[in-house]
Amino acid sequence: MMISNQSYCFSGIATLYSFFFLVSLFLHTLASPMLHYCRHDQRDALLDFKHEFPVNESNSSPYLSSWNKTSDCCFWRGVTCDAKSGEVISLDLSFSPFNNSLNPNSGLFKLHHLRNLTLANCYLYGEIPSSLGNLSHLTHLDLSENYLVGEVMALVGNLTQLRYLSLSSNKFSGNIPVSFANLTKLSYLDISENQFESTLPRDMSRFHNLEEFYVGGNSFSGSFPTSLFMNPSLTWVVLTRNQFKGPIEFSNTSSSSKLQGLYLSHNKFDGPIPKSISKFSNLEHLFLGSNSFTGSVPTFLSKLVNLEILDLSHNNLVGPIPRSNIVKLKSLDLSNNKLEGEIPGWLAGLSASMLSGNSFKSFAKSFEVSDLTQIILLDLSSNSFRGPLPSWICKLRSLDLLDLSNNSFNGSIPQCFKNIVVDLRTLNMQNNDFSGILLPEIFVNATRLIRVDVSGNKFEGKLPESLINSRYLEILNVRSNRFKDKFPSWLSSLPSLNVLIIRSNEFYGPLYDHPNVSIGFQSLKVIDISHNDLNGTLPPFYFSNWREMTTLSKDISTGMYMENPGFSGGYYLPSMEMVNKGVDTKFEQILKDFRAIDFSGNNFVGEIPKSIGLLKGLRLLNLSGNAFTSNIPQSLANLKNLEALDLSRNQLSGQIPPDLGSLSFLSTMNFSHNNLQGPIPKGTQFQRQNCSAFMDNPRLNGLEDICGETHVPDPTPQETEDLSEPEEQQVISWIAAAIAYAPGVFCGFVIGHIFFTQKHEWFMEMFRPSN
Ligand SMILES: *[C@@H]1O[C@H](CO)[C@@H](O)[C@H](O)[C@H]1NC(C)=O
Ligand SMILES: *[C@@H]1O[C@H](CO)[C@@H](O)[C@H](O)[C@H]1NC(C)=O
Ligand SMILES: *[C@@H]1O[C@H](CO)[C@@H](O)[C@H](O)[C@H]1NC(C)=O
Ligand SMILES: *[C@@H]1O[C@H](CO)[C@@H](O)[C@H](O)[C@H]1NC(C)=O
Ligand SMILES: *[C@@H]1O[C@H](CO)[C@@H](O)[C@H](O)[C@H]1NC(C)=O
Ligand SMILES: *[C@@H]1O[C@H](CO)[C@@H](O)[C@H](O)[C@H]1NC(C)=O
Ligand SMILES: *[C@@H]1O[C@H](CO)[C@@H](O)[C@H](O)[C@H]1NC(C)=O
Ligand SMILES: *[C@@H]1O[C@H](CO)[C@@H](O)[C@H](O)[C@H]1NC(C)=O
Ligand SMILES: *[C@@H]1O[C@H](CO)[C@@H](O)[C@H](O)[C@H]1NC(C)=O
Ligand SMILES: *[C@@H]1O[C@H](CO)[C@@H](O)[C@H](O)[C@H]1NC(C)=O
Ligand SMILES: *[C@@H]1O[C@H](CO)[C@@H](O)[C@H](O)[C@H]1NC(C)=O
Ligand SMILES: *[C@@H]1O[C@H](CO)[C@@H](O)[C@H](O)[C@H]1NC(C)=O
């Protein structure tokens, strides 16, 4: 009994044991994919890594805050362990503001089993320590968008398991060593936007798995190793903005190539466009712009039956556009070549045609009779088109952007033009010979317009009041026409109007309809109404509702502002350089911190309104060539950002407010030809001015310091003219040019550039690859 009992008991315990064993086995089997069992060496390495970065409460890593010993390190944010071994195999800490460099003994390099390492956008500085070579299992390495420097490629060339490598947007330098071709498993390589240089290894044929290859925005030179194209999986190749040169041939490419995108723009490739390119039968995007390709636009391109975007702009191509069609093409950029002849009918089937900067003269009959409703963007600027607008223009009912600028179109704008502005956002007609009246109702359906430039024509009569329907209008430039109208104060109700240029027309009368109602141009940043027949007084509160101009830009050192202020040296030229370099500086960014007023060359009388002192963001102010009287308002000293001030050729009296001497950015000023008196303020900015800036103010004193001892302090009027004229002209035209830049030259440039930028972005957006 006992025995049996015992045995029962024993067997019972055994059963129980085996039950537990089975249960635990069962549970273990079930749960094992989820249990990680952080290995202590791995945990300690991670904690070491965490402690290498200064803790910043206000700006700490969203990941590292969860890293502490109370929890399993395999559950820490950004960490992935191998399920079986508990080794850390993946670390993804993107957007952690580490704000430091990696040290050679970093805990990071003790995580020998890492396969994925992603430290993108982490504010990492300095060089990558060679210990990175310890992470020999890495298959995925992403260090993009940091501030890393040094010659990293020899190091990375040892990580032979890599399939994905992104080092883009850092400051890495040096060349690509031959050993790099050992990374035969790579399928994705992005080293764009760095400072790599020299030539690429000749033999690039060993990347059998390579799909995407991005090296744009470096300083690579020499001929491009087309052996790369022998790799059968290639789909995207981007070489833009380097110095690759010479002719390029794709002779060893199989016709089963998977290549979908080939970007060679902004290099120094030359010679004719190679026929071998037509072997890439799957090509969808082909960018050959901004090189030195010669010859004609080849007909073999029509073999690229899948091509959707073709950019041949900024080359030396000659002759007419061939008649053969590229079936699926949507966007064609032929701008800035030496092409000529007529525009063939097949372009009517495209969404976007950029043809500017050639010598095109006319359109083929087949174009004119086509259905033109496919066309969304048409840029005909800077060609040799002349005569009245062709009647087919009114068939363009889907237009988003129309650029006719810098041709010799003439005659008036037909009434049916109002049908094509329905979707239009950008209209550029500047520098043509258009004349006549813009019909008042022409913009009645133009509810989407953002930019309108009709400057440099011979339009007359009134501004079309239907513009009031363009609620999104940001830029209106009607400079240099013959508009004869009252000041268009009704434009002040357009909530987004940033730039208003009516310079050099025949606008007349006062700036307001009712002297007691102040108009507020709430979004205006640049206004140029100079050289018209405007007159009357400006009430003291005139500027009090100009909201955008009253905001002081937060950080004057950002934007286009350079160390040495002064718009000729510091302000605009860099932006133009950037434009020339093809940097996509948005017009909005250029305008971001820029505020300017030019009221010069009118007949304004009375006091300069005190409310001018509210426009804290103002950088250029030109009130010259009017008949302003009384004192210069003290409130001008509030304009801390002011860089240029021209009050010359008025009838101002009293002293120059001494507080103006404290405006540290004020580098150019002109007070000449007034009735000012008393001392010139002591500020260094004043003392640095040319003598001529104060000329013809007989009762002003202190000129000796500025003009030098030898200078006659109070010259006769005759001498004034002789001595000061050239300098003075220079200052005035400087300001004119600067203001003109914002709207005119600058706008001629920038608006030209905006259109370019817009077009570029526009079509990239429109035709972004679907992957
Ligand atoms: C912490 O981060 C904030 C926000 O980025 C920064 O302003 C501050 O200087 C940082 N402090 C330290 C000690 O790095
Ligand atoms: C440790 O991390 C866990 C989350 O993983 C968090 O809930 C806990 O508050 C942390 N403890 C300390 C002391 O920071
Ligand atoms: C980065 O660190 C420096 C000091 O080394 C500090 O001045 C700066 O504010 C930090 N920046 C951020 C974004 O934390
Ligand atoms: C990297 O590996 C070398 C030997 O290859 C070793 O001396 C060094 O300690 C390792 N560094 C780290 C941080 O583990
Ligand atoms: C490593 O990265 C690759 C590519 O992004 C991804 O497919 C894989 O899931 C990642 N592995 C881990 C463990 O995070
Ligand atoms: C690359 O690896 C080889 C052999 O494994 C080693 O001798 C060499 O020092 C490594 N190079 C770098 C830059 O780490
Ligand atoms: C890398 O390539 C070079 C020459 O291309 C070769 O000599 C070397 O052995 C290779 N190294 C490795 C680690 O495969
Ligand atoms: C093309 O391939 C052949 C044979 O593989 C080779 O001899 C030739 O050098 C290659 N040409 C180019 C331009 O790579
Ligand atoms: C206008 O076109 C002519 C050639 O037709 C060109 O030389 C000039 O640079 C163009 N001007 C602008 C501002 O684009
Ligand atoms: C337009 O220009 C053509 C020459 O291109 C000329 O014959 C015609 O008279 C001009 N028309 C107007 C209205 O100026
Ligand atoms: C223009 O707008 C009016 C109403 O405001 C509408 O009747 C007309 O159809 C519109 N025209 C076009 C071409 O859309
Ligand atoms: C302003 O100009 C208008 C027309 O140009 C003229 O009739 C009027 O008398 C002028 N007013 C003043 C105050 O000069």
mmCIF file with all atom_site columns, C-alpha atoms and ligand atoms in Angstrom, residues 397 418-419 422 444-445, ligand 11:
data_model
loop_
_atom_site.group_PDB
_atom_site.id
_atom_site.type_symbol
_atom_site.label_atom_id
_atom_site.label_alt_id
_atom_site.label_comp_id
_atom_site.label_asym_id
_atom_site.label_entity_id
_atom_site.label_seq_id
_atom_site.pdbx_PDB_ins_code
_atom_site.Cartn_x
_atom_site.Cartn_y
_atom_site.Cartn_z
_atom_site.occupancy
_atom_site.B_iso_or_equiv
_atom_site.pdbx_formal_charge
_atom_site.auth_seq_id
_atom_site.auth_comp_id
_atom_site.auth_asym_id
_atom_site.auth_atom_id
_atom_site.pdbx_PDB_model_num
ATOM   1  C CA . ARG A 1 397 ? -6.989  75.190 -71.685 1.00 0.00 ? 397 ARG A CA 1
ATOM   2  C CA . LYS A 1 418 ? -9.326  84.647 -70.612 1.00 0.00 ? 418 LYS A CA 1
ATOM   3  C CA . ASN A 1 419 ? -10.160 81.014 -71.372 1.00 0.00 ? 419 ASN A CA 1
ATOM   4  C CA . VAL A 1 422 ? -8.397  79.136 -65.642 1.00 0.00 ? 422 VAL A CA 1
ATOM   5  C CA . VAL A 1 444 ? -11.934 87.052 -64.373 1.00 0.00 ? 444 VAL A CA 1
ATOM   6  C CA . ASN A 1 445 ? -11.489 83.271 -64.198 1.00 0.00 ? 445 ASN A CA 1
HETATM 7  C C1 . LIG B 2 .   ? -15.565 81.921 -66.097 1.00 0.00 ? 11  LIG B C1 1
HETATM 8  O O1 . LIG B 2 .   ? -16.340 82.160 -64.949 1.00 0.00 ? 11  LIG B O1 1
HETATM 9  C C2 . LIG B 2 .   ? -17.718 82.289 -65.195 1.00 0.00 ? 11  LIG B C2 1
HETATM 10 C C3 . LIG B 2 .   ? -18.404 82.577 -63.888 1.00 0.00 ? 11  LIG B C3 1
HETATM 11 O O2 . LIG B 2 .   ? -17.630 83.368 -63.093 1.00 0.00 ? 11  LIG B O2 1
HETATM 12 C C4 . LIG B 2 .   ? -18.253 81.006 -65.793 1.00 0.00 ? 11  LIG B C4 1
HETATM 13 O O3 . LIG B 2 .   ? -19.590 81.187 -66.130 1.00 0.00 ? 11  LIG B O3 1
HETATM 14 C C5 . LIG B 2 .   ? -17.450 80.673 -67.027 1.00 0.00 ? 11  LIG B C5 1
HETATM 15 O O4 . LIG B 2 .   ? -17.852 79.421 -67.513 1.00 0.00 ? 11  LIG B O4 1
HETATM 16 C C6 . LIG B 2 .   ? -15.981 80.632 -66.719 1.00 0.00 ? 11  LIG B C6 1
HETATM 17 N N1 . LIG B 2 .   ? -15.237 80.388 -67.916 1.00 0.00 ? 11  LIG B N1 1
HETATM 18 C C7 . LIG B 2 .   ? -14.389 79.398 -68.027 1.00 0.00 ? 11  LIG B C7 1
HETATM 19 C C8 . LIG B 2 .   ? -13.678 79.298 -69.328 1.00 0.00 ? 11  LIG B C8 1
HETATM 20 O O5 . LIG B 2 .   ? -14.182 78.618 -67.122 1.00 0.00 ? 11  LIG B O5 1
#
